[in-house]
Coordinates of C-alpha atoms in Angstrom, one line a residue:
X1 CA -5.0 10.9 24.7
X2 CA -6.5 13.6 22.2
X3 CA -5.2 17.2 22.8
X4 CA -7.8 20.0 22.9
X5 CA -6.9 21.3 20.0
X6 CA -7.4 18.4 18.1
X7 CA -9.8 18.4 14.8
X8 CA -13.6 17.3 15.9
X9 CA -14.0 16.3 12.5
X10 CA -13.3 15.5 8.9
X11 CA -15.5 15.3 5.3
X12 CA -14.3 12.5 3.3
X13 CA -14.5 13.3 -0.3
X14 CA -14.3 10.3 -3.0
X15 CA -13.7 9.8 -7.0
X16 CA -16.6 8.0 -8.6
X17 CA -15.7 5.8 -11.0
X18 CA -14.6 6.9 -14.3
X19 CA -14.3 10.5 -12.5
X20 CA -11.7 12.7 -12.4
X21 CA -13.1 15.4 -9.8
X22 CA -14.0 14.5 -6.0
X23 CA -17.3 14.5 -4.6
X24 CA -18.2 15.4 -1.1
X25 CA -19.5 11.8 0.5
X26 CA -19.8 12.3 4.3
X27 CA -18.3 13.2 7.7
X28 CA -16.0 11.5 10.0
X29 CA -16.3 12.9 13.1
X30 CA -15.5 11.8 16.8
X31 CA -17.7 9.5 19.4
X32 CA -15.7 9.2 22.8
X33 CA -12.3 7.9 21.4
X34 CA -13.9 6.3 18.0
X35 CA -14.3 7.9 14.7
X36 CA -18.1 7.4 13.0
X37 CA -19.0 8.2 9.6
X38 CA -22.1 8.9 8.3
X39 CA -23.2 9.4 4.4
X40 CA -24.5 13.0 3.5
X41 CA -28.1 12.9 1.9
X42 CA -26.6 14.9 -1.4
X43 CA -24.7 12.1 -2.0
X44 CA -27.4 9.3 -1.0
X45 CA -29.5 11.0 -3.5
X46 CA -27.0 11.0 -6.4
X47 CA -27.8 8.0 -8.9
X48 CA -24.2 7.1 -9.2
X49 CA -23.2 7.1 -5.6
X50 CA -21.3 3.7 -4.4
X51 CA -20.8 2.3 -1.1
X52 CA -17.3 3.6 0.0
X53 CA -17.3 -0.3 1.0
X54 CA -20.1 -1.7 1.4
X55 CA -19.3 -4.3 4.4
X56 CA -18.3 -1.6 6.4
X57 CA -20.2 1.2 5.0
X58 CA -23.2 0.3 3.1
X59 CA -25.1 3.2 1.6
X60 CA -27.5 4.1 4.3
X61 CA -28.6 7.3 6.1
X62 CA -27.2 8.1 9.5
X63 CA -24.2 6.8 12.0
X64 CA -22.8 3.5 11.0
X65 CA -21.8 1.5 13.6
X66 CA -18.3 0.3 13.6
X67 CA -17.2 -3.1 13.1
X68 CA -16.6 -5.0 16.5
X69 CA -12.8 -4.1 17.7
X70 CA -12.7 -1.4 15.1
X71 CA -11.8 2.2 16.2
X72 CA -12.6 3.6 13.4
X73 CA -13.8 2.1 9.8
X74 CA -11.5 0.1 8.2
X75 CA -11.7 1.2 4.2
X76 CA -11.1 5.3 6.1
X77 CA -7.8 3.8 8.2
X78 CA -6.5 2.5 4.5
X79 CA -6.2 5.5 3.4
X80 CA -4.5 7.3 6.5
X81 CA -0.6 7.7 6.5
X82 CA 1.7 4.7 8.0
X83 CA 4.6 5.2 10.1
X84 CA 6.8 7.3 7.4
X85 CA 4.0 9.4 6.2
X86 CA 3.5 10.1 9.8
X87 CA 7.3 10.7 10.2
X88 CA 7.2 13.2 7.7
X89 CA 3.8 15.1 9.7
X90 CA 5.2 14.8 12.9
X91 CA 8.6 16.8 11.2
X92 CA 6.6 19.6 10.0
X93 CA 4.2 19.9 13.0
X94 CA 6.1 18.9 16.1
X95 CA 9.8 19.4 15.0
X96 CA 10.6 15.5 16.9
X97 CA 13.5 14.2 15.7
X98 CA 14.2 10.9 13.8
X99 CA 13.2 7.4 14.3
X100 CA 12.3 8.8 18.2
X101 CA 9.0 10.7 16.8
X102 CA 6.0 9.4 18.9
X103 CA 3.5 9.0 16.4
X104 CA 0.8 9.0 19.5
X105 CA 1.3 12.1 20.0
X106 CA -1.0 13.5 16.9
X107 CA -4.5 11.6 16.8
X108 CA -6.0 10.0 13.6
X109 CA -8.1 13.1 12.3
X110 CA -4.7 14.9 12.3
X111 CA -3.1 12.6 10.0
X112 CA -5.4 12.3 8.2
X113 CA -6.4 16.0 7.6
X114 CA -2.0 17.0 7.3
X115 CA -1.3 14.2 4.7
X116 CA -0.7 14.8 0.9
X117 CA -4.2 14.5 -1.0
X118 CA -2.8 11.8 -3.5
X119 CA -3.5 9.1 -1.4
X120 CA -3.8 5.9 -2.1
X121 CA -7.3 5.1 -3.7
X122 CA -10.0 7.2 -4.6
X123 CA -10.8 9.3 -1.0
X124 CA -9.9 12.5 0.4
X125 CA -10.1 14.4 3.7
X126 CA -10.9 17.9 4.1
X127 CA -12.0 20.3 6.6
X128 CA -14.6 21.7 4.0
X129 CA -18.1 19.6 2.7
X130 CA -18.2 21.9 0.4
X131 CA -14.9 23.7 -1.2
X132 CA -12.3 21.1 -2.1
X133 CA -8.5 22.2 -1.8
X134 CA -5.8 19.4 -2.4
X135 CA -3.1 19.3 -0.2
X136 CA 0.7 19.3 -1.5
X137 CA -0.6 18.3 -4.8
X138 CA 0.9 20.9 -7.2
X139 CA -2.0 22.0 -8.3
X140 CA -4.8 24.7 -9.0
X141 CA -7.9 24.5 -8.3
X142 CA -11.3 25.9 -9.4
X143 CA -14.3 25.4 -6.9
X144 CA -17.7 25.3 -7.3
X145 CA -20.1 23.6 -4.5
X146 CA -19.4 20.0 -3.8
X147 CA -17.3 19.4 -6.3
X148 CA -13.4 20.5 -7.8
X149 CA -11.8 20.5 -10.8
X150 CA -7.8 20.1 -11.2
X151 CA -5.2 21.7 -13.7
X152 CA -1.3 21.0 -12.6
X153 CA 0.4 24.2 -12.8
X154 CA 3.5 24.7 -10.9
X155 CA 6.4 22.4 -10.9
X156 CA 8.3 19.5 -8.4
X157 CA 10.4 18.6 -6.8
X158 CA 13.5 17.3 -8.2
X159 CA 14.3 13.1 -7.3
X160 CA 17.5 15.2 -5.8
X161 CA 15.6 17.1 -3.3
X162 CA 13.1 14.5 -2.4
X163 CA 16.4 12.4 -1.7
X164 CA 17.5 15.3 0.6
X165 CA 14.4 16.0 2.8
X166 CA 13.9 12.2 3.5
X167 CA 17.4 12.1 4.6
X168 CA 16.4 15.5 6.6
X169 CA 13.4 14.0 7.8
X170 CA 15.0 10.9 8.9
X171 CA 17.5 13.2 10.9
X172 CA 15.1 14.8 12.4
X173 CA 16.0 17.9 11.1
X174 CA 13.8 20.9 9.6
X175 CA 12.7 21.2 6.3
X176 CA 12.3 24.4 4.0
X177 CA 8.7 25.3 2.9
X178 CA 9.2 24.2 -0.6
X179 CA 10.4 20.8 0.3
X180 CA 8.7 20.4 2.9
X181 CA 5.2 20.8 0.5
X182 CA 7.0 18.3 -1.8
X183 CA 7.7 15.4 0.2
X184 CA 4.4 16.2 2.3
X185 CA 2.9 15.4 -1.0
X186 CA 3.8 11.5 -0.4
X187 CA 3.0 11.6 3.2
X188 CA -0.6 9.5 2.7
X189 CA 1.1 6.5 1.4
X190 CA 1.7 3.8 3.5
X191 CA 4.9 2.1 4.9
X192 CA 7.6 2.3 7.0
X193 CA 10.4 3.5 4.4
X194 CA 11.4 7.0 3.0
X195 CA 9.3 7.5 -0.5
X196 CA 7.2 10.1 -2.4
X197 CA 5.0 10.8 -5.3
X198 CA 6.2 11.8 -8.6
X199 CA 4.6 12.3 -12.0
X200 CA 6.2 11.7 -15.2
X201 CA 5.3 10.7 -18.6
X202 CA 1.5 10.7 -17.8
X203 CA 2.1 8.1 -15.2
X204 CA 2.2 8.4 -11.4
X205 CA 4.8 6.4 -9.1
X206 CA 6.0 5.9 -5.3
X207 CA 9.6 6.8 -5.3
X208 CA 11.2 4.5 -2.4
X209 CA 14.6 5.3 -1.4
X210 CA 17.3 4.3 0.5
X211 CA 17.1 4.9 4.2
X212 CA 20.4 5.4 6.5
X213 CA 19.9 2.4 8.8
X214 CA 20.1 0.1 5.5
X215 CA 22.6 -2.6 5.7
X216 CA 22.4 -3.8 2.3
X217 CA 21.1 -2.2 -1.1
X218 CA 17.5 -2.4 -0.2
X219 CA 16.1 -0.5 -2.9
X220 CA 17.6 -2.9 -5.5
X221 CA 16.8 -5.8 -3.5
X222 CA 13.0 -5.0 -3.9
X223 CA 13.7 -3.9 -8.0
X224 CA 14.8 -7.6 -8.5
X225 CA 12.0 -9.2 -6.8
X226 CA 9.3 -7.5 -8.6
X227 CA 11.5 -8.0 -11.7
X228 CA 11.8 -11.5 -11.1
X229 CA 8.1 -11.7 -9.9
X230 CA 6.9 -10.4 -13.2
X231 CA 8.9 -12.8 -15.6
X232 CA 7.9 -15.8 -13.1
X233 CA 3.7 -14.9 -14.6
X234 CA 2.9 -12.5 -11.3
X235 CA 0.5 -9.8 -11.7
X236 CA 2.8 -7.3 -10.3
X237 CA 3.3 -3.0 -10.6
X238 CA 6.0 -2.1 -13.1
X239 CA 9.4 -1.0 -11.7
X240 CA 12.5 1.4 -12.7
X241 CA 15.6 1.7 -10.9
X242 CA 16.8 5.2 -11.3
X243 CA 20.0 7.4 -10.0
X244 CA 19.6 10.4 -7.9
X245 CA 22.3 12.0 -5.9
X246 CA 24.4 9.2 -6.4
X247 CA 21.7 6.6 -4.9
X248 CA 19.3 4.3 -6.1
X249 CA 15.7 5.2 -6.4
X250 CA 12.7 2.5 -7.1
X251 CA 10.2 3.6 -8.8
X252 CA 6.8 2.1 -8.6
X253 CA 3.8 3.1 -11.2
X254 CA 0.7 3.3 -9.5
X255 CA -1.9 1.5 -10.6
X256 CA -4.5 3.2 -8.6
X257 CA -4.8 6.1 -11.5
X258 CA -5.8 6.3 -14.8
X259 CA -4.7 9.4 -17.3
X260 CA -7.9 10.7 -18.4
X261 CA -8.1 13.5 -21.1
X262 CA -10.1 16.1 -18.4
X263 CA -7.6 14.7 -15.4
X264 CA -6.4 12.1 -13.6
X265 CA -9.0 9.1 -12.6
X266 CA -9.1 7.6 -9.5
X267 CA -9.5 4.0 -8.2
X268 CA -11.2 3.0 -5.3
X269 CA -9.0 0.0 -2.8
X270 CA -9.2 -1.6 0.4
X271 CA -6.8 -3.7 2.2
X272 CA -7.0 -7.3 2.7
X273 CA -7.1 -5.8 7.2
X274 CA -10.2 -4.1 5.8
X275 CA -11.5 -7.7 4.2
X276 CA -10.8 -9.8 7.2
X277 CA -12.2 -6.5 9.6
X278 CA -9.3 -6.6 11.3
X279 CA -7.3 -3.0 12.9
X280 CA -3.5 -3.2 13.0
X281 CA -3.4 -4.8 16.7
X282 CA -4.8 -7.2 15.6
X283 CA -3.5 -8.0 12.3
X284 CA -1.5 -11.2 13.6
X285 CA -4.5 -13.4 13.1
X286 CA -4.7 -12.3 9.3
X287 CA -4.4 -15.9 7.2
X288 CA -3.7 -16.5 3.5
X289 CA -6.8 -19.2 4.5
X290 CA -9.4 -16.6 5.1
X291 CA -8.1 -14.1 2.3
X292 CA -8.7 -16.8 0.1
X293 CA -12.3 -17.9 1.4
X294 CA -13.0 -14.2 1.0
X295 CA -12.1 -14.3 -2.6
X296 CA -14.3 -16.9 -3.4
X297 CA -17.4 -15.8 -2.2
X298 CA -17.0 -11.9 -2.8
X299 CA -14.4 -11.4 -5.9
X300 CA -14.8 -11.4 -9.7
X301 CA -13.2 -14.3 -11.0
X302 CA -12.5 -16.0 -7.9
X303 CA -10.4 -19.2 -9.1
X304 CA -8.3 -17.3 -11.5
X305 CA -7.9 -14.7 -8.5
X306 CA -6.9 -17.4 -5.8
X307 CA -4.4 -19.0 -8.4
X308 CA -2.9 -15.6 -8.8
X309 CA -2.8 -15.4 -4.9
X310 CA -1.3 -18.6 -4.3
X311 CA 1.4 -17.6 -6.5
X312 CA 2.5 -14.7 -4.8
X313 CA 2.3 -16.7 -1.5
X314 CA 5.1 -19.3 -2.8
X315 CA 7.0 -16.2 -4.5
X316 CA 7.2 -14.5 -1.3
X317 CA 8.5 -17.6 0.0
X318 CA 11.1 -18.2 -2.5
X319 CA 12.4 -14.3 -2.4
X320 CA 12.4 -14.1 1.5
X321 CA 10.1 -11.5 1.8
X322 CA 8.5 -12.2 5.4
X323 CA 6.9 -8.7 5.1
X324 CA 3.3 -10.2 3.6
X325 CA 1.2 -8.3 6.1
X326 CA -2.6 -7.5 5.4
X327 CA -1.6 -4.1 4.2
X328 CA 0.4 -5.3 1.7
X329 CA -2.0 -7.2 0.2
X330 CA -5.3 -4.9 -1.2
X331 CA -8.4 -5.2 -3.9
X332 CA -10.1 -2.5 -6.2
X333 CA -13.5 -1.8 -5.3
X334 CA -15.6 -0.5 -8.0
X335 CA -19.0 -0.5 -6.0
X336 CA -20.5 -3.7 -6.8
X337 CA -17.5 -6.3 -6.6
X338 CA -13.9 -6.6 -5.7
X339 CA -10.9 -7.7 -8.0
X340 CA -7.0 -8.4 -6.8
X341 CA -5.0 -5.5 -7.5
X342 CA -1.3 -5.8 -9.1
X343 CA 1.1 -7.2 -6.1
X344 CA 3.5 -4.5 -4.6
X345 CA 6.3 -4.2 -1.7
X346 CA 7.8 -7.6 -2.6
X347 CA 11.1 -6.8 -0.9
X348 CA 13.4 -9.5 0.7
X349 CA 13.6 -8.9 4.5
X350 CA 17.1 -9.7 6.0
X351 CA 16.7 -13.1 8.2
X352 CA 18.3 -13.6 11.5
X353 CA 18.7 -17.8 11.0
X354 CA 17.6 -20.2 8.1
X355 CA 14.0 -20.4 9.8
X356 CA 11.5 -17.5 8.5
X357 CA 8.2 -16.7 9.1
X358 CA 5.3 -15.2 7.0
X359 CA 3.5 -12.6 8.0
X360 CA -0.1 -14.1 7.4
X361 CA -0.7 -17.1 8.7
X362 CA -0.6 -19.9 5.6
X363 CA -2.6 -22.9 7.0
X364 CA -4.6 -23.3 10.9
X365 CA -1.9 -21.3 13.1
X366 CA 1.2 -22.2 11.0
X367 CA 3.1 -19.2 9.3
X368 CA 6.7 -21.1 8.5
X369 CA 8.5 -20.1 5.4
X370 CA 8.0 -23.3 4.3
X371 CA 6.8 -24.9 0.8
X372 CA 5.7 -27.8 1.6
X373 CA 2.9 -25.9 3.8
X374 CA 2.2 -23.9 0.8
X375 CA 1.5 -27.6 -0.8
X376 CA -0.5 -28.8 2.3
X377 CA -2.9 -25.9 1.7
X378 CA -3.5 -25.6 -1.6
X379 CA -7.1 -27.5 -2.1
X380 CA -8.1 -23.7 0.2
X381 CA -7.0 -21.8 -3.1
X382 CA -8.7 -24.8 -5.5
X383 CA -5.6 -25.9 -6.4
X384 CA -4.3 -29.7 -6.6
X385 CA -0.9 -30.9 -5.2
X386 CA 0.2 -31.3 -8.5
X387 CA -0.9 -27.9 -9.7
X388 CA 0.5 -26.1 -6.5
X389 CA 3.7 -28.2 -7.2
X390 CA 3.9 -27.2 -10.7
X391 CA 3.6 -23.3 -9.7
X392 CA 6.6 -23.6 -6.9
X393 CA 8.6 -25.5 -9.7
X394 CA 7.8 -23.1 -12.4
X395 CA 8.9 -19.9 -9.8
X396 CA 12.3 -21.8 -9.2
X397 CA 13.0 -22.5 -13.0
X398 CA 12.5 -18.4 -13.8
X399 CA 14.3 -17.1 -10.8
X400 CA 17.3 -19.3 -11.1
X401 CA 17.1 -18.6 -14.9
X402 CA 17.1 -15.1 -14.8
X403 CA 18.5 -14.3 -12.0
X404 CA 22.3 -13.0 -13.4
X405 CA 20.2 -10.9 -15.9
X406 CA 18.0 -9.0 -13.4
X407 CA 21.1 -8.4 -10.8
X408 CA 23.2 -7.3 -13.9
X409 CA 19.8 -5.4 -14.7
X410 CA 20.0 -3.7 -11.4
X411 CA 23.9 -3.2 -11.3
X412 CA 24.0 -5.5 -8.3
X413 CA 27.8 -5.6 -6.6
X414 CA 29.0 -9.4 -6.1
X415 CA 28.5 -8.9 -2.6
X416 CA 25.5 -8.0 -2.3
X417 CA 24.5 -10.9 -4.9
X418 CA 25.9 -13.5 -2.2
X419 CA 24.3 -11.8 0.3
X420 CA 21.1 -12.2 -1.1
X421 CA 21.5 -15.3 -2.6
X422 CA 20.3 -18.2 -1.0
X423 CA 19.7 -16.4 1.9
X424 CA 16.9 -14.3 1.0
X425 CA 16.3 -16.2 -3.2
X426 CA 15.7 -19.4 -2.6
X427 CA 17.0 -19.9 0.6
X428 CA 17.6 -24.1 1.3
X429 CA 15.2 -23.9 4.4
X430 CA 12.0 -23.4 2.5
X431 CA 12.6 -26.6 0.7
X432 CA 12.3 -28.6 4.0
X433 CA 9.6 -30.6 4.4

């Protein structure tokens, strides 16, 4: 149930392309318990205005209806807070402790208007359509109408204290102002694991850290599967694995931003839930089938794209990560067509047996971690038996290869390297036929 004092209302703001300050695009506001969007005519008029997507929300005057199923649109719920950035709101605003934080108790507009402006993509929300103040961000701003301009001024956070307010956070436990603006900074990035936003170097990253209920060295698990998913030819997000506080930190450069000279650039993304129209309840149904039929009637390069995606399909596989969800699979948008981004959150999930499961189904209503259905369904990514068998054995010569270097990369502990080890790498039940 909405509370009364709810927000009625939000203006979405986006970065054009090749733009490094946000224009005001339309309002999101309520109809019964759905959220509606409509363009503004300032922005209908402007010769460089894009669809924000163009499936969901093509560029036309008035109140768009929603998909069918859809509470609200699709390419606006990517860009809300998952369940740690809404940890970290409910902290601040409610005070509710821990892992027991009710997440239904704030509605949508909230989270969205409380989360850090450095989202993921190219969109804001604001209560303003026409005075643009970023929230968390670091930064100062100059205003002039419909537009803003950026200059970072102030400093952040130390790794350190981010470390220490996720750990706060995850304890339920308050949160000074300071660190409570610097870890509400990463609060509009998705997932269900402590993280935040950092800039360094004239890049941006996702700082994921350790959480307390962690059995195992997560963190470093994840490092060596992207590691080992870029030397085995995957188009994947470059990784560090740093010390903070005597823990491990991963840190993931974003490749949704581009260093400008007048600022930071944005880029615009959707989920692969946003391609198939689907809202989280429904995201069982998501297939690797459909994803792939998607790609080749509405991507740039579809059968170098559906390669690409096929390979990250028998990687996940052959690292154990079960975690494939629709939300961890997403495409730049530039306005006219889509394009894969780099693959991210490639982290080996602990299995209960031998069998595993993907997330996304992989061929009809079969989902098993198996290769052999990765094989069976290979003419849906215009691949040949003997191509998609050449990819699996190509993924097994570089992980077995360079495995010892990665884990000595990564300062991996014996244990944890038998732990892993043909449990989650290349665990004997995915060669079963």
């Amino acid at each position: 149930m909405i509370s009364d004092n709810a927000p009625a209302e939000a203006y979405v703001w986006i970065w054009l392309p090749g733009e490094t300050a946000p224009v005001v695009a339309g309002h999101l506001g309520r109809q019964g318990q759905a959220l509606v969007f409509n363009y503004g005519r300032s922005y209908l008029e402007r010769p460089d205005a894009i669809a924000i997507y163009d499936r969901e929300l093509p560029l036309k005057p008035g109140l768009l209806p929603l998909l069918k199923g859809l509470s609200m649109p699709g390419c606006l719920r990517d860009a809300s807070p998952d369940a740690w950035g809404r940890r970290v709101i409910i902290n601040r605003t409610l005070g509710q402790k821990g892992a027991t934080a009710d997440s239904s108790l704030l509605d949508e507009l909230t989270y969205l208007l409380e989360s850090g402006s450095d989202r993921i993509g190219a969109l804001d929300f604001q209560r303003s359509p026409t005075e643009y103040l970023p929230r968390a961000s670091g930064s100062s701003t100059q205003k002039h109408k419909g537009r803003a301009t950026q200059a970072d001024t102030s400093g952040r956070a130390t790794l350190e204290e981010l470390l220490a307010s996720a750990a706060r956070v995850e304890q339920g436990l308050p949160l000074s102002a300071e660190l409570d603006r610097a870890l509400n900074h990463g609060s509009s990035i998705g997932g269900a694991r402590p993280k935040a936003l950092l800039e360094a170097d004239d890049k941006k990253y996702v700082a994921k850290f350790s959480s307390s209920t962690d059995l195992y060295s997560v963190v470093k698990a994840e490092f060596i599967a992207m590691r080992l998913a870029a030397i085995a030819g995957l188009e994947v997000a470059p990784v560090q694995l740093v010390r903070a506080a005597r823990k491990d930190v991963l840190l993931v450069e974003r490749f949704d931003r581009i260093k400008a000279e007048q600022g930071w650039q944005r880029r615009a993304m959707v989920s692969a839930l946003t391609l198939f129209g689907l809202d989280e309840m429904m995201a069982r149904y998501a297939s690797y089938e459909e994803l792939a039929e998607i790609i080749r009637h509405r991507f740039a390069a579809p059968r170098a794209t559906l390669r690409e995606l096929f390979a990250r399909l028998v990687f996940n596989i052959l690292c154990g990560n079960t975690d494939d969800h629709a939300r961890n699979h997403a495409a730049f948008w530039d306005g006219r067509q889509l394009s894969l981004t780099p693959a991210y959150d490639i982290c080996p999930q602990v299995r209960t047996g031998n069998e595993a499961s993907q997330a996304m189904l992989i061929k009809g209503e079969q989902r098993m971690s198996r290769l052999a259905l990765c094989v069976e369904a290979a003419s849906q990514f215009l691949l040949t038996r003997v191509d998609a068998e050449a990819i699996i054995e190509q993924q097994i010569q570089a992980i077995t290869a360079h495995w010892p270097a990665v884990c000595d990369e990564a300062e991996l502990t014996q244990i944890d390297r038998r732990f892993l080890w043909q449990r989650q790498f290349l665990n004997p039940d995915v060669f079963f036929k």
